[in-house]
Coordinates of C-alpha atoms in Angstrom, one line a residue:
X235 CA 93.0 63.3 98.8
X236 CA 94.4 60.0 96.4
X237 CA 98.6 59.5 97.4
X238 CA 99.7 61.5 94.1
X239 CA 98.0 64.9 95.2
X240 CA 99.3 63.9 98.6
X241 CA 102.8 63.8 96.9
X242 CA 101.9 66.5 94.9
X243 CA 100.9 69.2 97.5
X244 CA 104.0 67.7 99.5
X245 CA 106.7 68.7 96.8
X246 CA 105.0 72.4 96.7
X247 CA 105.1 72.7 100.5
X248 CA 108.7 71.7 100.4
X249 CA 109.5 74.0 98.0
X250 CA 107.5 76.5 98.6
X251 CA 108.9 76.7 101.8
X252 CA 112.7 76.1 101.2
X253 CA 113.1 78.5 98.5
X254 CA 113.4 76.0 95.9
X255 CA 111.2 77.8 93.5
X256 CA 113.2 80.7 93.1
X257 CA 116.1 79.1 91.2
X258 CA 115.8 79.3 87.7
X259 CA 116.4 75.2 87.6
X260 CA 113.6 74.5 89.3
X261 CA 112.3 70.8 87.9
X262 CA 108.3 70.6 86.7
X263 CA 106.9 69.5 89.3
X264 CA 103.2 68.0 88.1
X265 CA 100.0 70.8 87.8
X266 CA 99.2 71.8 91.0
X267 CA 96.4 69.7 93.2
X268 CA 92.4 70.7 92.3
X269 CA 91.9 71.9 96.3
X270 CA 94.7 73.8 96.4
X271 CA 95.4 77.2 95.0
X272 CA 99.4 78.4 94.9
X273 CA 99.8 81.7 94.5
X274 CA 103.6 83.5 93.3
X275 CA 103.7 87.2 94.7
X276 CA 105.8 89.3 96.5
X277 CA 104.4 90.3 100.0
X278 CA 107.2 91.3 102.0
X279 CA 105.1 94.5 103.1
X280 CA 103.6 92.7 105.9
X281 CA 104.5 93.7 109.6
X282 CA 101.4 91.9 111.5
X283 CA 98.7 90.0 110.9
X284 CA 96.3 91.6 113.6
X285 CA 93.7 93.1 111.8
X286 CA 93.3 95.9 114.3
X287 CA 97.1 96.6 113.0
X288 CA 97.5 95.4 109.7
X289 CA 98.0 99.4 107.5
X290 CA 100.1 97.6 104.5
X291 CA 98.3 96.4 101.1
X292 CA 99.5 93.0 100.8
X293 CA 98.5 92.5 104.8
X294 CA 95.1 94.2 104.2
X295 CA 94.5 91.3 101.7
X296 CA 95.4 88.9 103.8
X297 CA 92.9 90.2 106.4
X298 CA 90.0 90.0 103.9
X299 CA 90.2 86.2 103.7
X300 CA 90.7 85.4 107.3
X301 CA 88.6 88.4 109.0
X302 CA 84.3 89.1 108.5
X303 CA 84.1 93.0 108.7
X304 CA 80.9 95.1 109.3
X305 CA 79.8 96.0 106.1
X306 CA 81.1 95.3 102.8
X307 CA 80.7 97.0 99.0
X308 CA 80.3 95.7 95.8
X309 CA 83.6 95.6 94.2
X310 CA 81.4 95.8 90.7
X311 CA 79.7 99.4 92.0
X312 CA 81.4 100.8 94.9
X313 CA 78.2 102.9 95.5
X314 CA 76.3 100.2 96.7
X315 CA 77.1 99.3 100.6
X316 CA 75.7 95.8 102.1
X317 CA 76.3 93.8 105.3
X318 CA 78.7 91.5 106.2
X319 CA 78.7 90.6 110.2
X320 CA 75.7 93.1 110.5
X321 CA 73.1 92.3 108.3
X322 CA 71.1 96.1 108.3
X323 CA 71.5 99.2 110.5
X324 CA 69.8 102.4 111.0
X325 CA 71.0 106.5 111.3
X326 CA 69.4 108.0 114.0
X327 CA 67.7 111.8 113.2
X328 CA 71.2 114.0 114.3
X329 CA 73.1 111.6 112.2
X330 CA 75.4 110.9 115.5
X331 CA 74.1 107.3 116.3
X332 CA 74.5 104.7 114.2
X333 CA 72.7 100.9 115.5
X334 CA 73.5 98.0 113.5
X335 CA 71.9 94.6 113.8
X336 CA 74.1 91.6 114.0
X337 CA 73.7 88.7 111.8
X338 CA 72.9 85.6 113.5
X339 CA 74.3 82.5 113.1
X340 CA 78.0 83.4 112.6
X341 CA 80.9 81.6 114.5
X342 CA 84.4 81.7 114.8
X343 CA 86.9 79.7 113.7
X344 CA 87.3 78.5 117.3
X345 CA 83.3 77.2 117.4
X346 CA 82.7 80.6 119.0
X347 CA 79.4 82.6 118.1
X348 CA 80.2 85.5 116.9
X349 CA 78.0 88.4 118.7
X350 CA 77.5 92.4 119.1
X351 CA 80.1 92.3 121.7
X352 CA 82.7 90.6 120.1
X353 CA 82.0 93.2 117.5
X354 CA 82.6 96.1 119.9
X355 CA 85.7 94.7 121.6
X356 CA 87.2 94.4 118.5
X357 CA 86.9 98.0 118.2
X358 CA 87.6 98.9 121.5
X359 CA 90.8 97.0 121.0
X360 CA 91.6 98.4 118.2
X361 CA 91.3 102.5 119.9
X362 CA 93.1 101.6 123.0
X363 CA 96.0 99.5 121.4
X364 CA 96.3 102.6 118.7
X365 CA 98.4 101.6 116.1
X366 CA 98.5 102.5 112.6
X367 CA 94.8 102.4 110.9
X368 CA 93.1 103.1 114.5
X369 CA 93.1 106.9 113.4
X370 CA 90.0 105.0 111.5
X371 CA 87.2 105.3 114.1
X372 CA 89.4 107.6 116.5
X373 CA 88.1 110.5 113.9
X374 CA 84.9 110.0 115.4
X375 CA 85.8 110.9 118.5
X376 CA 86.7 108.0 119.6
X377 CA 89.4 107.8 122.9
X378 CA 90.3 104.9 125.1
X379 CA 88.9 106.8 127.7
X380 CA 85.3 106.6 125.8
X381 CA 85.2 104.0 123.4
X382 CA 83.8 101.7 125.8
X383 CA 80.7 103.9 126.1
X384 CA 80.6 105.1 122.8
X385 CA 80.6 101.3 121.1
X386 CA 79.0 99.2 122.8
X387 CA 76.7 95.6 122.8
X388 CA 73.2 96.6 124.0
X389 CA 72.2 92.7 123.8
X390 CA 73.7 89.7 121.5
X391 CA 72.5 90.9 117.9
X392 CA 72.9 95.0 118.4
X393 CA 75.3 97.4 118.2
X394 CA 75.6 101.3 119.2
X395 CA 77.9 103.5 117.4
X396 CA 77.9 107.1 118.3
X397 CA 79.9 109.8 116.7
X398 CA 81.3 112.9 118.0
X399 CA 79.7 115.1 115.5
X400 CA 77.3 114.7 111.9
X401 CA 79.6 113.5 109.6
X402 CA 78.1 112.2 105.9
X403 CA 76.7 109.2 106.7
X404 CA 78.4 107.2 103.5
X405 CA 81.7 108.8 104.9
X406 CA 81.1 106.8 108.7
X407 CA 79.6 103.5 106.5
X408 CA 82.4 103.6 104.5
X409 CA 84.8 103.1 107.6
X410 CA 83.0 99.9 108.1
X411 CA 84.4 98.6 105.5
X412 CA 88.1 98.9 106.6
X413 CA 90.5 96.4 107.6
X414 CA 90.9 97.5 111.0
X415 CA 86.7 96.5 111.5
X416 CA 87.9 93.0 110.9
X417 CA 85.9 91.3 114.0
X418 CA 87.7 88.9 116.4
X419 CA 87.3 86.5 118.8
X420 CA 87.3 88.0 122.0
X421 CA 87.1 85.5 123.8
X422 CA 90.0 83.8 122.7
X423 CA 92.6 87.2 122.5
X424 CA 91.4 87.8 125.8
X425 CA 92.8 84.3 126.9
X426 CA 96.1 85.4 125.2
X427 CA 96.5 88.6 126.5
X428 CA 99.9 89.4 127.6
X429 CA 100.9 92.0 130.1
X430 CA 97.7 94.4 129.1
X431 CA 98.5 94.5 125.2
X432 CA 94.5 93.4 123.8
X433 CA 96.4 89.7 122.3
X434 CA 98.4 91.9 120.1
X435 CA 101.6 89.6 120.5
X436 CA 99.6 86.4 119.8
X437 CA 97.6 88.0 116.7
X438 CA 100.9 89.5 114.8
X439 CA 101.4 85.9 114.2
X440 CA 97.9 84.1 114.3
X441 CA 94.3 84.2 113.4
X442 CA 91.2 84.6 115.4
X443 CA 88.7 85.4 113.3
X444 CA 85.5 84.1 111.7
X445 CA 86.1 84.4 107.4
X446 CA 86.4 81.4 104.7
X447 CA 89.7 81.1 105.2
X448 CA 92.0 79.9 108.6
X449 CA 96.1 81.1 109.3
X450 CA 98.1 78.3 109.1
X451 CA 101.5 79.5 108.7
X452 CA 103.3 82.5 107.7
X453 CA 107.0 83.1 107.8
X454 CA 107.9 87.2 106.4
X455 CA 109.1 87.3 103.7
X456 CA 108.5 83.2 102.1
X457 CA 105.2 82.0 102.9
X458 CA 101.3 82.4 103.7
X459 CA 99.4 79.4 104.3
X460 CA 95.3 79.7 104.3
X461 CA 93.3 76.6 105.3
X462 CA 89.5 76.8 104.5
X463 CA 86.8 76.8 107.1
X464 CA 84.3 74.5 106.3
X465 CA 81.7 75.7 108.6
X466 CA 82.1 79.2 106.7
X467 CA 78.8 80.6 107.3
X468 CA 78.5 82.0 103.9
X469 CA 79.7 78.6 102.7
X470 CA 82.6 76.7 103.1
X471 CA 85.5 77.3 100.2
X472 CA 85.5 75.1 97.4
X473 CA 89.3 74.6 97.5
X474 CA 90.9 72.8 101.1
X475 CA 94.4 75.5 101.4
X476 CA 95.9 78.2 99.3
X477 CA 99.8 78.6 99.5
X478 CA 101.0 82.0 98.8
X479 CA 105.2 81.8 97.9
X480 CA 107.1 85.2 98.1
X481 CA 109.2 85.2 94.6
X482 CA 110.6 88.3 94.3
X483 CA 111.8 88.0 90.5
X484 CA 108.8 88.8 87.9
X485 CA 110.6 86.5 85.4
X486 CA 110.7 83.6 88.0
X487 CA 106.9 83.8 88.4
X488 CA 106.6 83.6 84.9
X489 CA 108.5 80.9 84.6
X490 CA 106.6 78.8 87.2
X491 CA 103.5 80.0 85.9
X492 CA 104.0 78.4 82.3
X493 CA 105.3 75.1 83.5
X494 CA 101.9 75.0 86.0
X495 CA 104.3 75.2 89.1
X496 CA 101.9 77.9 90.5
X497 CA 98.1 79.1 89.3
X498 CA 98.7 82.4 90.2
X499 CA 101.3 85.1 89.3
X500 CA 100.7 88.6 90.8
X501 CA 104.2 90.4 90.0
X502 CA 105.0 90.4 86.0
X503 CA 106.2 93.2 84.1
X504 CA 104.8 94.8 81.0
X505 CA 107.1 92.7 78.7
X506 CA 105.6 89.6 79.6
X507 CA 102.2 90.3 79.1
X508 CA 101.4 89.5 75.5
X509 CA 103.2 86.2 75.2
X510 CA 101.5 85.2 77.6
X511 CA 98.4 86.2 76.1
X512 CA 99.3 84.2 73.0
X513 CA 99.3 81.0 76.2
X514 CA 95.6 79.3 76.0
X515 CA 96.1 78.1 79.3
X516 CA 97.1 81.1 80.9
X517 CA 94.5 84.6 81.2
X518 CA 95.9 87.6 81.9
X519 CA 93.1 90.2 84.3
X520 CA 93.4 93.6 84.7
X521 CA 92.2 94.8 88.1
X522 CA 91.9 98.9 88.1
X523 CA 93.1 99.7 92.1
X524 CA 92.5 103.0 93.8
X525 CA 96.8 102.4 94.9
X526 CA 98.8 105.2 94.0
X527 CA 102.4 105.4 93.6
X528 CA 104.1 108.2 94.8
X529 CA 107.4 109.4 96.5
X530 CA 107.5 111.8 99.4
X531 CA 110.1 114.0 100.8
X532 CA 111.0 114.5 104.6
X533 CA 110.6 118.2 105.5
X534 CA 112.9 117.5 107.8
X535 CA 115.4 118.1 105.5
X536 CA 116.6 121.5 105.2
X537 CA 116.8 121.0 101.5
X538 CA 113.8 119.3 100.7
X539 CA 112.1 121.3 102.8
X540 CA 112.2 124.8 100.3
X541 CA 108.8 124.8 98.3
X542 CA 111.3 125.7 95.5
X543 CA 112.8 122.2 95.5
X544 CA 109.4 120.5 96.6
X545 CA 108.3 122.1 93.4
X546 CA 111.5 121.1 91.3
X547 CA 111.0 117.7 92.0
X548 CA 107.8 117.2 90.1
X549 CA 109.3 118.4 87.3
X550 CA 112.1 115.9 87.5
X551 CA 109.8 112.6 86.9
X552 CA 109.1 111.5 83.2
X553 CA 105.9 110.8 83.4
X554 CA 104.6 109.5 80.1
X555 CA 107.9 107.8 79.4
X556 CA 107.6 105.5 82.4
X557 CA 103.7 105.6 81.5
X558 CA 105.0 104.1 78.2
X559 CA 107.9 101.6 79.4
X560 CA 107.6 100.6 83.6
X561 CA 103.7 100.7 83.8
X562 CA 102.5 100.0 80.5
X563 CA 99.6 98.4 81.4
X564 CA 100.1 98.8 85.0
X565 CA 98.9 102.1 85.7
X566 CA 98.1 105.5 84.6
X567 CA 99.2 109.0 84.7
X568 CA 97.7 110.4 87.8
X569 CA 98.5 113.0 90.0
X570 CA 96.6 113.9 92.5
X571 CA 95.6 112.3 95.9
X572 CA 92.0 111.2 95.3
X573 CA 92.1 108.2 92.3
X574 CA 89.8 108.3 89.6
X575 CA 86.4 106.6 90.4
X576 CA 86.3 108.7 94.0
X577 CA 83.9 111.4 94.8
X578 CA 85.8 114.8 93.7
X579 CA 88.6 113.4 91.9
X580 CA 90.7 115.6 89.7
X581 CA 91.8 114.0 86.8
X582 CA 94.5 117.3 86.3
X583 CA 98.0 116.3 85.5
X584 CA 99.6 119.5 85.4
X585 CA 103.5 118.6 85.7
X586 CA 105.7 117.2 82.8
X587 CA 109.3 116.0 82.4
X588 CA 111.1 119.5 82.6
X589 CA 114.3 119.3 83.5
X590 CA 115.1 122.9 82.6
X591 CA 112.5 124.7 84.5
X592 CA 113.4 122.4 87.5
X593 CA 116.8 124.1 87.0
X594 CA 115.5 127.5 87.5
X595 CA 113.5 126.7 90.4
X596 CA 116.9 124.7 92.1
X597 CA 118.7 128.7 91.6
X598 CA 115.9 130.3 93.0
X599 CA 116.3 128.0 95.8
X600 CA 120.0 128.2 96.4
X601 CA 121.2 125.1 94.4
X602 CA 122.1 126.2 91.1
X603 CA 124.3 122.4 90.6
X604 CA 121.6 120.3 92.0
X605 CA 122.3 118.3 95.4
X606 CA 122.7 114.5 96.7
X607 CA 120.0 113.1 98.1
X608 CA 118.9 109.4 99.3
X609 CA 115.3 107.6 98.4
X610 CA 114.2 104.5 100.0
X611 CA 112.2 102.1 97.9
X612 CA 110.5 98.6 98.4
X613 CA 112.8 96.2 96.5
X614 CA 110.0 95.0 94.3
X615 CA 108.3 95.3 90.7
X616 CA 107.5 98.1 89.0
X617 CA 109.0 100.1 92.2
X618 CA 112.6 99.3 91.7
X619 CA 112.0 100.1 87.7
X620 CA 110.8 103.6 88.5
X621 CA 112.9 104.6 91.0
X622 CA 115.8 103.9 88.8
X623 CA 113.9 106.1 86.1
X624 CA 113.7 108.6 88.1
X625 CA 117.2 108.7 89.2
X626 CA 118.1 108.7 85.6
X627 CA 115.2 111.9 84.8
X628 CA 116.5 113.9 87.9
X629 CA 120.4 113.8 86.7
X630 CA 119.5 116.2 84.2
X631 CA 118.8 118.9 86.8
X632 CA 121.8 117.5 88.7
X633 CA 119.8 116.0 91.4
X634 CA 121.6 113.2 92.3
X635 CA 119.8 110.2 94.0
X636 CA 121.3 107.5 95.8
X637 CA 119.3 104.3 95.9
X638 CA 118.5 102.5 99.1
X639 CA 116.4 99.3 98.3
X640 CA 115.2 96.9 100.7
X641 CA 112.5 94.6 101.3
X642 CA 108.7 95.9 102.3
X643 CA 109.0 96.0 106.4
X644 CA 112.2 97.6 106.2
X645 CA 110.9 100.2 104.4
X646 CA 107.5 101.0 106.0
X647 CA 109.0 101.0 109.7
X648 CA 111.3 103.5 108.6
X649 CA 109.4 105.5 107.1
X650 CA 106.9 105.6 110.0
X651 CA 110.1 106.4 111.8
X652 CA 110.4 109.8 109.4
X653 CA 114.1 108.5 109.2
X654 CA 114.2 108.7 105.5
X655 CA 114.6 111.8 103.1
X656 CA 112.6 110.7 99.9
X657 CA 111.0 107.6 100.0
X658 CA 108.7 105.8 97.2
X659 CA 105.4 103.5 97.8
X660 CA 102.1 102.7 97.4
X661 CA 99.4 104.3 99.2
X662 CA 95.9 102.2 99.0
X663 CA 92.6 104.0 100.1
X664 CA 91.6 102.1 103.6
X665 CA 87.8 102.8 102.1
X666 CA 85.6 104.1 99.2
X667 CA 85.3 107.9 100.7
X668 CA 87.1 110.5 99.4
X669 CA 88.3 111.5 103.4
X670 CA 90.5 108.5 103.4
X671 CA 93.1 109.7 101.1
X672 CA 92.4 114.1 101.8
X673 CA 93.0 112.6 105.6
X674 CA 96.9 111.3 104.5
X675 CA 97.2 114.1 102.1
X676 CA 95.9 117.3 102.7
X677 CA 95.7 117.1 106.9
X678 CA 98.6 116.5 109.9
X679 CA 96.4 117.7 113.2
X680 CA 99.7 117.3 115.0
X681 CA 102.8 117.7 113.4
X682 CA 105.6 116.3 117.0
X683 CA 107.5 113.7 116.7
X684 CA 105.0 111.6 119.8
X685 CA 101.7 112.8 117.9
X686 CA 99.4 110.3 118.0
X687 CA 97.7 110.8 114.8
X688 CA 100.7 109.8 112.1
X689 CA 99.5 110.1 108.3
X690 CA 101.7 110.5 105.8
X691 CA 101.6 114.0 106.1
X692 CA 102.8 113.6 109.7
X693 CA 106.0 110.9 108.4
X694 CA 106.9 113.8 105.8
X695 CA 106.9 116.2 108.4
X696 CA 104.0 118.4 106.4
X697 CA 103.1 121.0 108.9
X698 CA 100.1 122.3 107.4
X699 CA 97.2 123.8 110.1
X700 CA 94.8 125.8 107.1
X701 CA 95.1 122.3 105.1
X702 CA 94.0 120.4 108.0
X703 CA 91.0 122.8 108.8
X704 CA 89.8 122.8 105.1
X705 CA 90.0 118.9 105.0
X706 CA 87.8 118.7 108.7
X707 CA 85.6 120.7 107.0
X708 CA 85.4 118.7 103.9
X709 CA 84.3 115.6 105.5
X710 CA 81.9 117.4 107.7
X711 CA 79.4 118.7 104.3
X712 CA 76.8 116.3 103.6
X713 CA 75.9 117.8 100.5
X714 CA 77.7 115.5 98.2
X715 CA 77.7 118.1 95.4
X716 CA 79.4 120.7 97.7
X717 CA 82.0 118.5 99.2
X718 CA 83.0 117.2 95.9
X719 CA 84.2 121.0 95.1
X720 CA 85.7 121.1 98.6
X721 CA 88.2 118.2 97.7
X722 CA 89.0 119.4 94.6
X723 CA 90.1 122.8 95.8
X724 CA 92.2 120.5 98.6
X725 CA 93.8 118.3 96.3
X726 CA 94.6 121.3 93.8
X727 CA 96.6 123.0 96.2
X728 CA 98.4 119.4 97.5
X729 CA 99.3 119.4 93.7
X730 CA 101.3 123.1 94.1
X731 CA 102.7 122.9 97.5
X732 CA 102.6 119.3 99.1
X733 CA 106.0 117.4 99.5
X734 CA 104.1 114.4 97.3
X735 CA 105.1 113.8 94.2
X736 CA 102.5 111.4 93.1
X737 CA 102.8 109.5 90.0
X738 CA 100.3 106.9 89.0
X739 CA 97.0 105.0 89.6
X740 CA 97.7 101.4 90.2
X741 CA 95.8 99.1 87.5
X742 CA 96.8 95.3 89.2
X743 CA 97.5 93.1 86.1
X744 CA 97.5 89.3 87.2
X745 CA 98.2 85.7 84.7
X746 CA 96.0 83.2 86.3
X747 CA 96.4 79.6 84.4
X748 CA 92.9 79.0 82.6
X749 CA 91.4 76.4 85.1
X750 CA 91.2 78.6 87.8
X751 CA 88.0 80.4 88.7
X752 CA 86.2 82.5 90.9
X753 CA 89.0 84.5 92.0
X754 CA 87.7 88.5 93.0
X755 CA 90.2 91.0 92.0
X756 CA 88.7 94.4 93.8
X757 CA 89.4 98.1 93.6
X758 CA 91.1 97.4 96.5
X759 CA 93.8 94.9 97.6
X760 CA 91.3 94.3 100.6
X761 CA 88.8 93.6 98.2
X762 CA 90.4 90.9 96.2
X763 CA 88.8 87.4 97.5
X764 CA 89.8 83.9 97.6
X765 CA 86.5 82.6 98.8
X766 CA 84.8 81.3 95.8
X767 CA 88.0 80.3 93.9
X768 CA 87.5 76.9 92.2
X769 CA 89.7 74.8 89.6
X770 CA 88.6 72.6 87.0

């Protein structure tokens, strides 16, 4: 690197990392370095950075450029499945073993090859530590007692996966794909395993995988620094870092966007969409995400907890005005649990901005003047914009909201805590089968306070046994044609009685500056890639 990009990259680190770039009188500082990409986006959502932990969107991205995972999709045709670590695999006859043959060749960041066991301790970890996206391969029947048996290296290249049952086998493929899959070096958590917790401590705060892209730094909430691995066996990156800046105001990112500050801008608002179109050195992409936006309400309150008021609620949203305002361009009208694109999705959107039948179901339910009632939200853009609307849309019913913003973490750990009584986020399909989202939806095996199994069903405090046993059965059909009618009958009757009020598909709109290239922007924020990004 010549002494001018040495400065160069110097300033941005400085800044970057002090904060500096989120004043408004920030100086130019020149374009940003050719082998570096610098990214403006808000990812205060992330807890951990252990990929056998890592259940928020912006960490699940992060785990895609730093982690290899089993298999892969085409983020072009989600339909076609190919391999990543394992390079082909076979069913067996019952449907109840599958083998997988591991690509050769692969090594860790460390210089460590990469091999079948590596590949099963990762998801042996994963079950025994338990934590947030192991529910993933535990619905196979996986325990801690039996994992070890049931995934397991029978020599350096193979692995054995057996299931408890037949499931479809695109549904068990599909789980490949996850985040929590994301292979590690076992040899190296081992050696920082502390007190019996699988390296957990050490990996919330550093890498250990084998994908383009190294951990260099992250500090919550300001910055995420990737360094790329040369000996990537795929091939090495084409650009040497990319720095990732948390700038929480859209017009801020804008700003540094159009002086060349950063290459990237992830969190804009509708507004500033088309003059930036009318920039030739700026693009703006549209990235259609299977992320929905919805709010939930705790049944644990005694208020929210009447299927009058559940009901009530979903009148109290106005939909096609915040279609129209908030996420023009970033989303659509969509209301029920499986996005479009999905096997069995229902593209029904039966509730509209009614404020006066939302009155006559409040009577019916014993609150003729409305009540007060708190909702949590991630201090971010559009989430911030549409809670607001929505506190505006449910005055009319007098439903009066009280606000409670704060950053990502904050609001994720409480909600896993059920201490909230609405709450409004994002949920992202962890993969590209319908189960995924009827599993959070539609099912809550165990509805105590220490169940082990905690979807958003379970952090709403959904008790729902028939639900559950009609979504087990759902992902059990392997006739495709007959399943597909299974979840729409699931998600039709999530639309009447579920405490979700769920509002909108996600479509991701990012401004890249012209010279950049390559980037992948997925159907999933696990599936957007940095690896082939280049700049001219």
């Amino acid at each position: 690197m010549n002494t001018l990009a040495r400065r160069v990259v110097g300033a941005a680190i400085v800044a970057l990392g002090t904060g500096i770039l989120g004043s408004a009188a920030t100086p130019a500082l020149a374009d940003t370095p050719k082998d570096t990409l610098v990214m403006a986006w808000q990812f205060d959502d992330i807890v951990t950075l252990d990929p056998g932990e890592i259940f928020e969107l912006s960490g699940a991205e992060y785990g895609a450029q730093v982690y290899d995972r089993l298999i892969r999709f085409d983020v072009k045709d989600v339909s076609k499945i190919d391999g990543q670590v394992a390079e082909s695999w076979t069913v067996s006859d019952d449907g109840k073993t599958f083998t997988f043959k591991i690509r050769d060749g692969i090594k860790f960041h460390s210089g460590n090859p990469l091999t079948a066991e590596d590949v099963a301790y990762s998801f042996q970890r994963a079950v025994k530590m338990n934590k947030g996206p192991a529910f993933i391969l535990t619905q196979f029947g996986l325990t801690p007692e039996n994992v070890d048996q049931k995934v397991r290296a029978t020599d350096p290249r193979t692995l054995v996966f057996e299931t408890d049952k037949a499931y479809a086998p695109t549904f068990v493929l599909y789980c490949m794909t996850a985040d929590v899959t994301g292979v590690v070096d076992s040899k190296l958590v081992k050696s920082k395993e502390v007190n019996g917790d699988f390296g957990n401590a050490f990996l919330k705060t550093n890498s250990a995988g084998s994908g383009p892209f190294v951990l260099k730094q992250w500090k919550a909430s300001e910055l995420l620094s990737l360094e790329a691995n040369a000996n990537y066996w795929g091939g090495a990156p084409k650009v040497k870092r990319v720095l990732i800046r948390q700038i929480a105001e859209p017009a801020t990112q804008r700003l540094l966007l159009e002086k060349g500050d950063v290459d990237v801008a992830r969190n804009l608002k509708p507004e500033q969409f088309e003059p930036l179109r009318g920039n030739d050195k700026i693009r703006i992409v549209q990235a259609p995400k299977g992320t929905l936006f919805y709010f939930g309400l705790n049944q644990k309150n005694e208020i929210l907890a009447k299927p009058e008021v559940r009901k009530a609620m979903k009148y109290l949203v106005d939909y096609d005005g915040m279609a129209k305002t908030i996420m023009n361009g970033l989303g659509t009208v969509h209301q029920a649990f499986l996005p479009k694109g999905f096997l069995g999705a229902l593209e029904e959107n039966p509730y509209k901005y009614d404020p006066a039948k939302a009155k006559e179901l409040l009577k019916a339910a014993g609150y003729p003047d409305g009540f007060t009632i708190t909702m949590d939200v991630r201090n971010t853009s559009p989430s911030m914009d549409m809670a607001q609307a929505i506190q505006g849309s449910a005055a009319a019913a007098g439903v009066k909201i009280n606000l409670l913003p704060a950053d990502g973490k904050q609001v994720v750990t409480k909600y896993r805590a059920r201490n909230h009584d609405m709450l409004l986020y994002q949920w992202g399909a962890d993969y590209q089968d319908p189960h995924t989202n009827a599993d959070t939806f539609a099912a809550n095996p165990d509805n105590r306070d220490d169940a082990k199994a905690k979807p958003l069903t379970w952090r709403n405090a959904w008790d729902i046994p028939e639900l559950t046993k009609k979504t087990e059965a759902a992902v059990q059909e392997r006739d495709a044609a007959k399943r597909a009618a299974m979840y729409q009958e699931l998600q039709r009757e999530v639309l009447d009685t579920s405490p979700f009020v769920i509002m909108f598909q996600q479509t991701e709109v990012i401004a890249e500056r012209t010279n950049v290239e390559g980037l992948v922007w997925g159907p999933s924020f696990d599936s957007n890639y940095y690896w082939k990004v280049s700049k001219k």
